[in-house]
XYZ file of C-alpha atoms in Angstrom:
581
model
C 112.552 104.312 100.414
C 114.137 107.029 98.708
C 115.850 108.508 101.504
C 118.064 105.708 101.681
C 121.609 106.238 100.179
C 122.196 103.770 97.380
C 125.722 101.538 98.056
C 127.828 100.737 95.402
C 125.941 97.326 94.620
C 122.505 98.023 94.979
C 119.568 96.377 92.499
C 119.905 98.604 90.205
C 123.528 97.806 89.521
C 123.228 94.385 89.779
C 120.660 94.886 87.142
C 122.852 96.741 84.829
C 125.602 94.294 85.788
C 123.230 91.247 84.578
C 121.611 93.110 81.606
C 124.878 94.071 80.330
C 125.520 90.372 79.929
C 122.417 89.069 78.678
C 121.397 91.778 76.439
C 118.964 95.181 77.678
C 115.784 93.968 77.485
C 114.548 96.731 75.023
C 116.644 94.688 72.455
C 114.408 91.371 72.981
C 111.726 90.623 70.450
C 109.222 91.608 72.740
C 109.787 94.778 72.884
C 109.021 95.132 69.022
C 105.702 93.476 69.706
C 106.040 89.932 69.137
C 106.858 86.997 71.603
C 109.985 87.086 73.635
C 111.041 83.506 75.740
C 109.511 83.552 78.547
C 113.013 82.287 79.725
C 114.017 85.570 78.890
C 111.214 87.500 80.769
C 112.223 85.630 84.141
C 115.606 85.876 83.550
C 114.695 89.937 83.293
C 112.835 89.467 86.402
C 115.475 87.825 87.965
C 117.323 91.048 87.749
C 114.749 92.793 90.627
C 115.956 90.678 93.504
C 117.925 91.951 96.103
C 121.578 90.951 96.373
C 122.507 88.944 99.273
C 124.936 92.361 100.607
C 122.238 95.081 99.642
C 119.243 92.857 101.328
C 121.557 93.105 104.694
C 121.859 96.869 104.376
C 118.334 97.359 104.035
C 117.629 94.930 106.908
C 120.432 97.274 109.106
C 118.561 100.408 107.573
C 115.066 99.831 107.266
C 113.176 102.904 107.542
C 109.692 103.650 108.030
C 107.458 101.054 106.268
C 104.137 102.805 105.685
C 107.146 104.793 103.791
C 107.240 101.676 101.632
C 102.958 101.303 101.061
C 103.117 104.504 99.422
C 105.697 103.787 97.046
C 104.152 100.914 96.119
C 101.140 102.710 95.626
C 102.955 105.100 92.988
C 104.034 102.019 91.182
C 100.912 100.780 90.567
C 100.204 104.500 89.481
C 103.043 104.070 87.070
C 101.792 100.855 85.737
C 98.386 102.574 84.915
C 96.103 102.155 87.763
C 94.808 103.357 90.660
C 94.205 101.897 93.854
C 90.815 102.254 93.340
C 90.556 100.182 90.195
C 91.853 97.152 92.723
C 88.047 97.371 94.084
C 86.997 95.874 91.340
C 88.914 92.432 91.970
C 86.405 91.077 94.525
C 89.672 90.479 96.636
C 89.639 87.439 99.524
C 93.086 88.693 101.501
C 94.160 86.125 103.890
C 97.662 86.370 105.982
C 98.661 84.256 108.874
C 101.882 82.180 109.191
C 101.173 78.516 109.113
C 98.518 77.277 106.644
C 97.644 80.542 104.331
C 98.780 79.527 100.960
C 96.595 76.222 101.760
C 93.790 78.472 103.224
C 93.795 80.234 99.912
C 93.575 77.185 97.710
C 90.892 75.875 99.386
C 89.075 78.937 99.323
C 89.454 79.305 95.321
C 88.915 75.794 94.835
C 85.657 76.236 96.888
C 84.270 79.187 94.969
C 85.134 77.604 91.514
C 83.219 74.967 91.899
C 80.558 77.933 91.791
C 81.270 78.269 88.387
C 83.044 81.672 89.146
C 86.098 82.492 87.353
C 89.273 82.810 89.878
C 92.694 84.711 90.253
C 94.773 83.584 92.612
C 98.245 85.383 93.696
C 100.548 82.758 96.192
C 104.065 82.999 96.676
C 106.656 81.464 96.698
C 106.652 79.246 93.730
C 107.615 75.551 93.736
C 108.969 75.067 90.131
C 108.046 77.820 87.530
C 107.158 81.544 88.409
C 104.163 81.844 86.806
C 102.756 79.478 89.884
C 102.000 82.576 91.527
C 99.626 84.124 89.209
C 97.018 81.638 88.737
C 93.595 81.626 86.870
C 91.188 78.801 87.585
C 93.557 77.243 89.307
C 95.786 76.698 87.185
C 99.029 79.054 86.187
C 99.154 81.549 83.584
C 100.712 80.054 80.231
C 104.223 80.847 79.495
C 102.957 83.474 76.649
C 100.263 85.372 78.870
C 103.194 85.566 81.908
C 105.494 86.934 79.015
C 103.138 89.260 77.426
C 102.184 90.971 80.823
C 105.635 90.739 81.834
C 107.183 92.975 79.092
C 103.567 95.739 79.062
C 104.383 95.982 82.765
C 107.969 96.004 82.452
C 108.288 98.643 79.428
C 105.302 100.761 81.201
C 107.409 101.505 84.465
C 110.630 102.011 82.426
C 109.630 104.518 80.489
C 108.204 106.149 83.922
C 110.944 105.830 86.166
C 112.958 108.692 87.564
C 116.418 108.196 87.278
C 117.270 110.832 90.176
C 115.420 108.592 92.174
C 117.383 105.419 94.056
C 114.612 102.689 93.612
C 113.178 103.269 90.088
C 112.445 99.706 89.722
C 110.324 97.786 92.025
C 111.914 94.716 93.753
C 110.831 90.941 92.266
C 107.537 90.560 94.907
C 106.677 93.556 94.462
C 106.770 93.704 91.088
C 105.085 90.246 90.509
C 102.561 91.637 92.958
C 101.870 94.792 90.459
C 101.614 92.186 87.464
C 99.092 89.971 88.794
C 96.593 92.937 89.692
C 97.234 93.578 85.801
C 96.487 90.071 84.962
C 93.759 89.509 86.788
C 92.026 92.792 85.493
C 92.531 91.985 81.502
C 91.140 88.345 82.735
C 88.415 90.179 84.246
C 88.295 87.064 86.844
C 85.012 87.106 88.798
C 87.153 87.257 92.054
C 91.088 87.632 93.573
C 92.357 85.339 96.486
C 95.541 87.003 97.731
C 98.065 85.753 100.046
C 100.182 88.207 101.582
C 103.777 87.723 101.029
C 105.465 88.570 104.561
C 103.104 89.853 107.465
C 100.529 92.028 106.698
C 100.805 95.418 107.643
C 103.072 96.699 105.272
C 103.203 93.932 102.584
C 102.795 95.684 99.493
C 99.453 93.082 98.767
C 98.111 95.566 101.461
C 97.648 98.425 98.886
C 94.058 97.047 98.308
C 91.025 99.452 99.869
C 87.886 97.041 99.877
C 88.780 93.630 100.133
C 85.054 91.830 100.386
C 86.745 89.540 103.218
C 90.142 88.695 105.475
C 91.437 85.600 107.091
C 94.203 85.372 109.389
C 95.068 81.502 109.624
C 97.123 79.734 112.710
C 100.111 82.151 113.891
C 103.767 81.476 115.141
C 107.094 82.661 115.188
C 108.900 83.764 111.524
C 110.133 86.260 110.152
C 111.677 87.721 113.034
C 113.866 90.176 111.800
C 111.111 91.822 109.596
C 107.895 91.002 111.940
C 109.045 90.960 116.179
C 110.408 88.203 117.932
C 106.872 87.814 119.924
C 103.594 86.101 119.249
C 102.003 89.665 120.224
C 104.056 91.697 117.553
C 103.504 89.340 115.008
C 100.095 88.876 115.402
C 99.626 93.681 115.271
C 101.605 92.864 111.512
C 99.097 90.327 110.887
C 95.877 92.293 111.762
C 97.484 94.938 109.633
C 95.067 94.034 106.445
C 92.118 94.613 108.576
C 89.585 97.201 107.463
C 86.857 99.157 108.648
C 83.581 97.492 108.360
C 85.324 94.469 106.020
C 84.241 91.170 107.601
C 87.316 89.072 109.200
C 88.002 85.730 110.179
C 90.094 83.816 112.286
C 90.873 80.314 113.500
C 91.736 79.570 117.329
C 94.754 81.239 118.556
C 96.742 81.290 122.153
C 95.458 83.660 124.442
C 98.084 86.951 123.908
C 97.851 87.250 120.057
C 94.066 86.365 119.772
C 93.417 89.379 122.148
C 96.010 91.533 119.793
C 93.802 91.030 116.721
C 90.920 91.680 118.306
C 91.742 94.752 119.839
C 93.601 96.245 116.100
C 89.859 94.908 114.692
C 87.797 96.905 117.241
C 90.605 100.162 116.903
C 89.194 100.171 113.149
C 85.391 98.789 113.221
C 86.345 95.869 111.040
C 84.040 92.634 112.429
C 86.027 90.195 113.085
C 85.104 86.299 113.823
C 86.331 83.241 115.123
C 86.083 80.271 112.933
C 84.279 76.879 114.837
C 85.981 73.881 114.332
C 85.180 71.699 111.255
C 83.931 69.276 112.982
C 80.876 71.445 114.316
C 80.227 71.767 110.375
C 80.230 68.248 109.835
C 77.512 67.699 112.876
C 74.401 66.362 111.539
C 75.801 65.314 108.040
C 78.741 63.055 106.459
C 82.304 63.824 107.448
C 84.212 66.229 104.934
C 86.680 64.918 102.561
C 89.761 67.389 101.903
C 92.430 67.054 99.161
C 94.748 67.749 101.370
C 96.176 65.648 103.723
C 97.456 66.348 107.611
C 95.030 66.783 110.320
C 96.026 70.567 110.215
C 94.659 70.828 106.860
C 91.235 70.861 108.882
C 91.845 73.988 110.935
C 92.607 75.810 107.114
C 89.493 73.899 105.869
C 87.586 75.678 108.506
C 88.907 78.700 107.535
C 88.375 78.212 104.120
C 84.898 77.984 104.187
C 83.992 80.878 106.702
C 85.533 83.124 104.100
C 84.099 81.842 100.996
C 80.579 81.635 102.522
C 80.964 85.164 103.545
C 81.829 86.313 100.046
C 79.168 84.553 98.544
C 76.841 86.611 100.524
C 78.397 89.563 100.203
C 78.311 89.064 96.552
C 74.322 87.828 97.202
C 74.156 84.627 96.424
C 71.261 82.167 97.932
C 73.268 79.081 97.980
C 75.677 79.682 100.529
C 74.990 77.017 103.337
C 72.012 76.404 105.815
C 72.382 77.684 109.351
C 72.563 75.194 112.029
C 71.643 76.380 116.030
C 74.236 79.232 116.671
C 76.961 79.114 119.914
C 76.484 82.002 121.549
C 80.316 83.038 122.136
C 81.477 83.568 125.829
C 81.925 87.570 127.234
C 84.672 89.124 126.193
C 85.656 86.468 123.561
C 85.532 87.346 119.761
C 81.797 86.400 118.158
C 81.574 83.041 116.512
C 81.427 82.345 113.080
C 78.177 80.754 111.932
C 77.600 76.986 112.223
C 76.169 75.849 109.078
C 75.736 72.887 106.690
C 78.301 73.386 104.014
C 76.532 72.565 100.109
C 77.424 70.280 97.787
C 79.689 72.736 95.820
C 81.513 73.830 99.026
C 82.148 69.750 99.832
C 83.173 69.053 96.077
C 85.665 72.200 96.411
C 87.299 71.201 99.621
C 87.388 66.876 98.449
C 89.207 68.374 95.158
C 91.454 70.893 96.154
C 95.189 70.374 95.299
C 97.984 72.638 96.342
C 102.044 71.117 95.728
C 104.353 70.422 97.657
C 102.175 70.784 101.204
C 101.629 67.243 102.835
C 102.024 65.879 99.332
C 102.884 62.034 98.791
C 105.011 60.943 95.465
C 105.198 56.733 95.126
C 107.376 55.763 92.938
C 108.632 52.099 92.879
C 110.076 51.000 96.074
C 110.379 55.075 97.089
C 108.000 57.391 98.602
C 108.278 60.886 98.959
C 106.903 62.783 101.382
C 106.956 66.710 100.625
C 106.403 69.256 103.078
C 107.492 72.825 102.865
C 107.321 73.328 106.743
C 110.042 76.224 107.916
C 108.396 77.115 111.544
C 108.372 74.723 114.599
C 104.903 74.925 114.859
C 104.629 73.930 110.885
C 107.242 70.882 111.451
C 105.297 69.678 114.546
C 102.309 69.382 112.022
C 104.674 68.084 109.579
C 105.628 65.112 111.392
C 102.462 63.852 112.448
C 101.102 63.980 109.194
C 104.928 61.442 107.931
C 104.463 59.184 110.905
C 100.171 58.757 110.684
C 101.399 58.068 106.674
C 103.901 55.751 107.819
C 101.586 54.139 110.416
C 99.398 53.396 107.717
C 101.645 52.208 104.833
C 102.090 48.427 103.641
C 105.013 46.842 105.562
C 106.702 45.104 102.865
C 106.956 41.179 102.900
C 110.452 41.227 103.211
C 113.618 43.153 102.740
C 114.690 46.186 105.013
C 113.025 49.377 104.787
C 115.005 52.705 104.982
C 114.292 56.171 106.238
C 115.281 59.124 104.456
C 115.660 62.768 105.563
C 116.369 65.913 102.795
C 116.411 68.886 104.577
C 117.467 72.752 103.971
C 116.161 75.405 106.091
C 116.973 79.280 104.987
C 116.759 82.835 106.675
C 116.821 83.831 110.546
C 114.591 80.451 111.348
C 115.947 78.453 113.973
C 116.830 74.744 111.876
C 118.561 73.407 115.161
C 114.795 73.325 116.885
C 113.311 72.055 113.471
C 115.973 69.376 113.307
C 114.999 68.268 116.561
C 111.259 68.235 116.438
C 112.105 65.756 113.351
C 115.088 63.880 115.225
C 112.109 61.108 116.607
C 111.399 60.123 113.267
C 114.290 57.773 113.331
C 115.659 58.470 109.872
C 118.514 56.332 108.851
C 120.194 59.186 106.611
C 119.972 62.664 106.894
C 120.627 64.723 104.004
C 121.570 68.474 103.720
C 122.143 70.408 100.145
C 121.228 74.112 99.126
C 117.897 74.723 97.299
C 119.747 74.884 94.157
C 118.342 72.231 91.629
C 121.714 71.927 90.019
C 124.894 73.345 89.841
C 124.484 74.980 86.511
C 121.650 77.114 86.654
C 121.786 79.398 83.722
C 119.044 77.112 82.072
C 116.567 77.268 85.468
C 116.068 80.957 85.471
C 113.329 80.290 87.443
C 115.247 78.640 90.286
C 117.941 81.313 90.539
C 117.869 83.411 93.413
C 120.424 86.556 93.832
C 119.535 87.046 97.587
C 122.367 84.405 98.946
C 125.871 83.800 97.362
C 127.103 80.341 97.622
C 129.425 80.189 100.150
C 125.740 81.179 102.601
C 124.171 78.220 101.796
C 126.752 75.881 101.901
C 127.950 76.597 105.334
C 123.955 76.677 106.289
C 124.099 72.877 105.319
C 127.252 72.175 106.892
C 125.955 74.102 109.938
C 122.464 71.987 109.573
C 124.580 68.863 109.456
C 126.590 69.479 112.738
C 123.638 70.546 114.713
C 122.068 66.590 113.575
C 125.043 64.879 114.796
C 125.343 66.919 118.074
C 121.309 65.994 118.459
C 121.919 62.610 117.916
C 125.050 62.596 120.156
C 123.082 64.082 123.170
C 120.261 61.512 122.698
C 119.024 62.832 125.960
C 115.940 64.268 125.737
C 112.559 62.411 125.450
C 110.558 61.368 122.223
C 108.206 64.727 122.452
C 105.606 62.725 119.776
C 104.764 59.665 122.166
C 102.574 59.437 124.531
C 103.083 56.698 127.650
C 99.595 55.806 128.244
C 99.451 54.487 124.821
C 100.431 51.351 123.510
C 102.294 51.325 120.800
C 100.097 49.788 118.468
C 97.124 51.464 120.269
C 94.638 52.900 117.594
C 95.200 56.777 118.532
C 99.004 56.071 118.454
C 101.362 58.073 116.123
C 104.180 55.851 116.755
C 105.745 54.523 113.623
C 105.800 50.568 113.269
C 109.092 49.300 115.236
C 112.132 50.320 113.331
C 115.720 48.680 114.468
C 118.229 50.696 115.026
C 120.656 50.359 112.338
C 124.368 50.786 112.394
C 124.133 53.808 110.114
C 121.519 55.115 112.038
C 123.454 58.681 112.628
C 124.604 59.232 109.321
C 124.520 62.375 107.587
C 126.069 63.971 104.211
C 126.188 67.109 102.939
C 125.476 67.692 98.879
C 126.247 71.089 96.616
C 123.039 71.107 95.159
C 119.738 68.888 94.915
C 119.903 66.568 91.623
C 123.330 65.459 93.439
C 121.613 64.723 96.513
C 118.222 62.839 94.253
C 121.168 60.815 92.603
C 122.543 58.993 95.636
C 119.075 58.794 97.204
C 117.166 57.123 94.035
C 120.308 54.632 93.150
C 119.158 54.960 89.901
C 115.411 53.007 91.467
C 113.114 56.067 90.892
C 111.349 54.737 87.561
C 111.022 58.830 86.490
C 114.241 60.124 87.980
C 116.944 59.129 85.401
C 119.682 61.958 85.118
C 122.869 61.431 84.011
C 125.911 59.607 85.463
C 126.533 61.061 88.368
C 129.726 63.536 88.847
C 133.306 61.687 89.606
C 133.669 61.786 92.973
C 129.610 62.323 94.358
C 130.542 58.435 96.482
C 134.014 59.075 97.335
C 132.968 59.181 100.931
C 132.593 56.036 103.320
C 129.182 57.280 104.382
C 128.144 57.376 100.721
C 129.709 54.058 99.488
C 128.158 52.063 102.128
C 124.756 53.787 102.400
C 124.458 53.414 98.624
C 124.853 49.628 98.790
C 121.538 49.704 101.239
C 119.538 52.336 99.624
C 120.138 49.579 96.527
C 119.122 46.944 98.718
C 116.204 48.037 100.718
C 112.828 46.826 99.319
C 111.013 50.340 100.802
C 112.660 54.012 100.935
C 110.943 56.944 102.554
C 112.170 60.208 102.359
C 111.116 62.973 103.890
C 111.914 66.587 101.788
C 111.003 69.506 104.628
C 112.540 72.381 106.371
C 111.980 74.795 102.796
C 109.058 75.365 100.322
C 112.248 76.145 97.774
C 113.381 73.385 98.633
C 110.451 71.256 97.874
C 110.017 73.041 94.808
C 113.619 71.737 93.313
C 112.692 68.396 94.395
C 109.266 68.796 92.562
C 110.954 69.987 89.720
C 113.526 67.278 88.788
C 110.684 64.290 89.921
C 107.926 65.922 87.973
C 109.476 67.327 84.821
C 106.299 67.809 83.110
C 106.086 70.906 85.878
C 108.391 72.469 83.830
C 107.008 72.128 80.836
């Protein structure tokens, strides 16, 4: 990237901008040795994120990328290793675009219950950065995160050229740098990586000798940065592909299934299509996962091709007992073995846990149902999995119950087809705010986010909000989640219980941030959420006055929080405060 011409706000002088504010961070105690505030380290981190104006210049300007896989390859040199040290990680590298991040927690959470010892990189993070780094499942303490932080920091400042225009890494890349680090000094048995954006060129792809890949279900994101087609996304995709490293894949349309076959035969890397689960199950009890959805089970699959196939690699016996192999049609990608998954691979799938993905919060007479879905084919899985949960929740006795939606949606991702595919829920409220926790963020360093100024995400919600009301004004096109030749209280049905239409059933506000939109949801009736009084002027609306008098009311509220995984993650973080702890 160093052929690019620097503007006059680039990172660098939005980092001298910030650090000239908060103090250089050579000045912080922990650069004398002892332990800075880990506040302090993100808030330093914070600094190597693209402004919202650079980030569009780039995207205008982007020049070759292998151009960028070498430059991260001479950070890492800069931080003290070589590519060749990353061999030693054991590394599970798994891509796709719906599904990976779950993928990769059942996959640790499978081999951990081997009794090895884990890293595990993700991205993004729900509440606190040091989500992403992850040993044993669970994230790096605040002091580790801050001790690596500052080595790795220091380390490339004292190497950086300043005639050069990107002396710095960005944020991803540089968390991506500081979790090889971590997970090195941990000496973890084994790395599960997910790749940030694509594949190809995602500076996770750096690694020589991953022991196995997995590419989970594809679709359409990213577009600006990946193709606008099924076919280009799925070449970025096969991009972390290597010669003679097994891969494995779950079942994918037609055009990009042949696309990642033909980029793993270019490069003699074996590649495999997963069965489904249930020809694992066959012959023994049904598997229990942690996670809920019934697309959880396609990732489960996934899950345990890979992990069985590192085990052997790594030669260990108890890895599962073969049932009769499928031979695979001509033409078609080989089949992944059938086989009896153990005891530890059945207690790693039934405990796996991974936020803010099909994950259910009940608290008093509200339930929240939190699912980072930003693709259409994501939200299509997303609301199956709200209306089987709704199917199957308690009616209450009496008293209305009321329907909830929170939604943001960021990026070049199409929110007016995401806000239809979740138009058939019948919500009674729709609700639209930034993914900004609160207002005043200079205390939620790990919230912030340099890459959009405000004005951008407010007119995204205002946008988001007229695109509901012109859905709900067409009301033209058929429910796309029903099917006629069911009854409606037929056992395979996914139609919710009969809801009546209420007066207020199109309503919709708009809030500046998310603890303003929790407020006016909860009513104060969320035993855990209890913020402050809310500002003057949050119910000066008629759509707010009334619907607060029947969120009060209503003896059940269900909210859906979707459309953003940063979204999800603010939510997570003023519910769950002990997150932030």
């Amino acid at each position: 990237m160093s052929h690019l011409k620097a503007p006059r706000h680039t990172p660098g002088a939005l980092r001298k901008a910030f650090l000239a504010m908060s103090g250089d961070p050579r000045n912080f105690p922990g650069a004398s040795g002892s332990h800075t505030c880990f506040q302090d380290a993100v808030r330093t981190l914070n600094t190597l994120q693209t402004n919202a104006n650079y980030l569009e210049m780039v995207k205008r300007k982007r020049g070759d990328p292998q151009t960028q896989l070498e430059a991260m390859k001479l950070y890492l040199a800069r931080s003290g290793l070589q590519v060749e040290d990353l061999d030693q990680l054991n590394i599970i590298h798994i891509t796709g675009t719906k599904g990976k991040g779950s993928t990769c927690a059942f996959t640790e959470r499978i081999l951990r219950s081997y009794g090895l010892k884990t890293g595990f990189f993700s991205s993004p993070h729900l509440v606190q950065v040091r989500e992403r780094i992850r040993i044993n499942g669970q994230p790096i303490s605040s002091e580790l995160f801050t001790k690596h932080f500052w080595r790795l920091y220091h380390r490339l400042e004292e190497t950086k050229d300043d005639s050069s225009c990107v002396s710095m890494p960005g944020y991803f890349r540089f968390l991506t740098l500081m979790a090889f680090h971590v997970f090195l000094q941990e000496k973890v048995d084994l790395a599960v990586l997910e790749v940030g954006i694509g594949g190809a060129y995602d500076c996770t792809n750096i690694i020589r000798k991953p022991v196995v890949c997995g590419i989970t279900s594809l679709g359409i994101d990213h577009t600006g940065l990946l193709g606008d087609t099924m076919e280009k996304i799925a070449w970025q995709k096969g991009g972390i592909f290597k010669s003679g490293v097994p891969a494995f894949t779950v079942l994918q349309p037609d055009e990009p299934l042949a696309v990642l076959r033909d980029r793993a035969q270019q490069i003699s890397c074996p590649l495999y299509l997963c069965p489904p689960l249930q020809a694992l199950e066959e012959g023994g009890p049904p598997l229990t996962l942690g996670l809920e959805g019934e697309h959880q089970r396609s990732n489960a699959a996934l899950a345990l091709q890979v992990a069985r196939c590192w085990l052997q690699q790594k030669g260990y016996q108890d890895a599962g007992e073969l049932k009769a192999s499928r031979p695979s049609l001509p033409g078609q990608l080989p089949l992944a073995p059938v086989f009896q998954p153990t005891p530890r691979m059945q207690q790693g799938l039934r405990h796996t846990e991974w936020p803010g993905r099909t994950q259910l919060l009940r608290r008093g007479p509200l339930t929240w149902y939190l699912d980072g879905a930003h693709t259409t084919s994501s939200m299509q899985a997303c609301v199956r999995w709200f209306r089987q949960a709704l199917h199957r929740c308690e009616r209450p006795d009496s008293g209305s119950e009321v329907r909830v939606l929170l939604f943001n949606s960021t990026g070049d991702r199409d929110s007016a087809a995401l806000l239809k595919l979740l138009q058939p829920c019948q919500f009674d409220y729709a609700i639209f705010c930034p993914n900004l926790a609160e207002m005043a963020s200079t205390d939620n360093a790990d919230q912030q986010n340099f890459t959009v100024t405000l004005d951008q995400v407010l007119l995204r919600c205002l946008a988001h909000q007229q695109h509901w009301s012109r859905l709900h004004e067409e009301q033209v096109s058929p429910d796309p989640w029903s099917t006629p030749s069911q009854e409606q209280d037929g056992p395979a049905s996914l139609l919710l219980a009969p809801h009546p239409p209420h007066t207020h059933s199109a309503s919709s506000l708009v809030f500046s941030c998310i603890s303003h939109a929790l407020q006016w949801i909860t009513q104060g009736r969320d035993p855990l959420f209890q913020p402050p009084s809310p500002p003057r002027g949050l119910l000066a609306h008629p759509v707010a006055d009334s619907g607060a008098m029947v969120l009060q009311e209503a003896a059940a509220i269900h909210v859906l929080v979707t459309g953003s995984l940063h979204l999800v993650g603010g939510v997570l973080k003023l519910l769950e405060p002990s997150l932030s702890q």
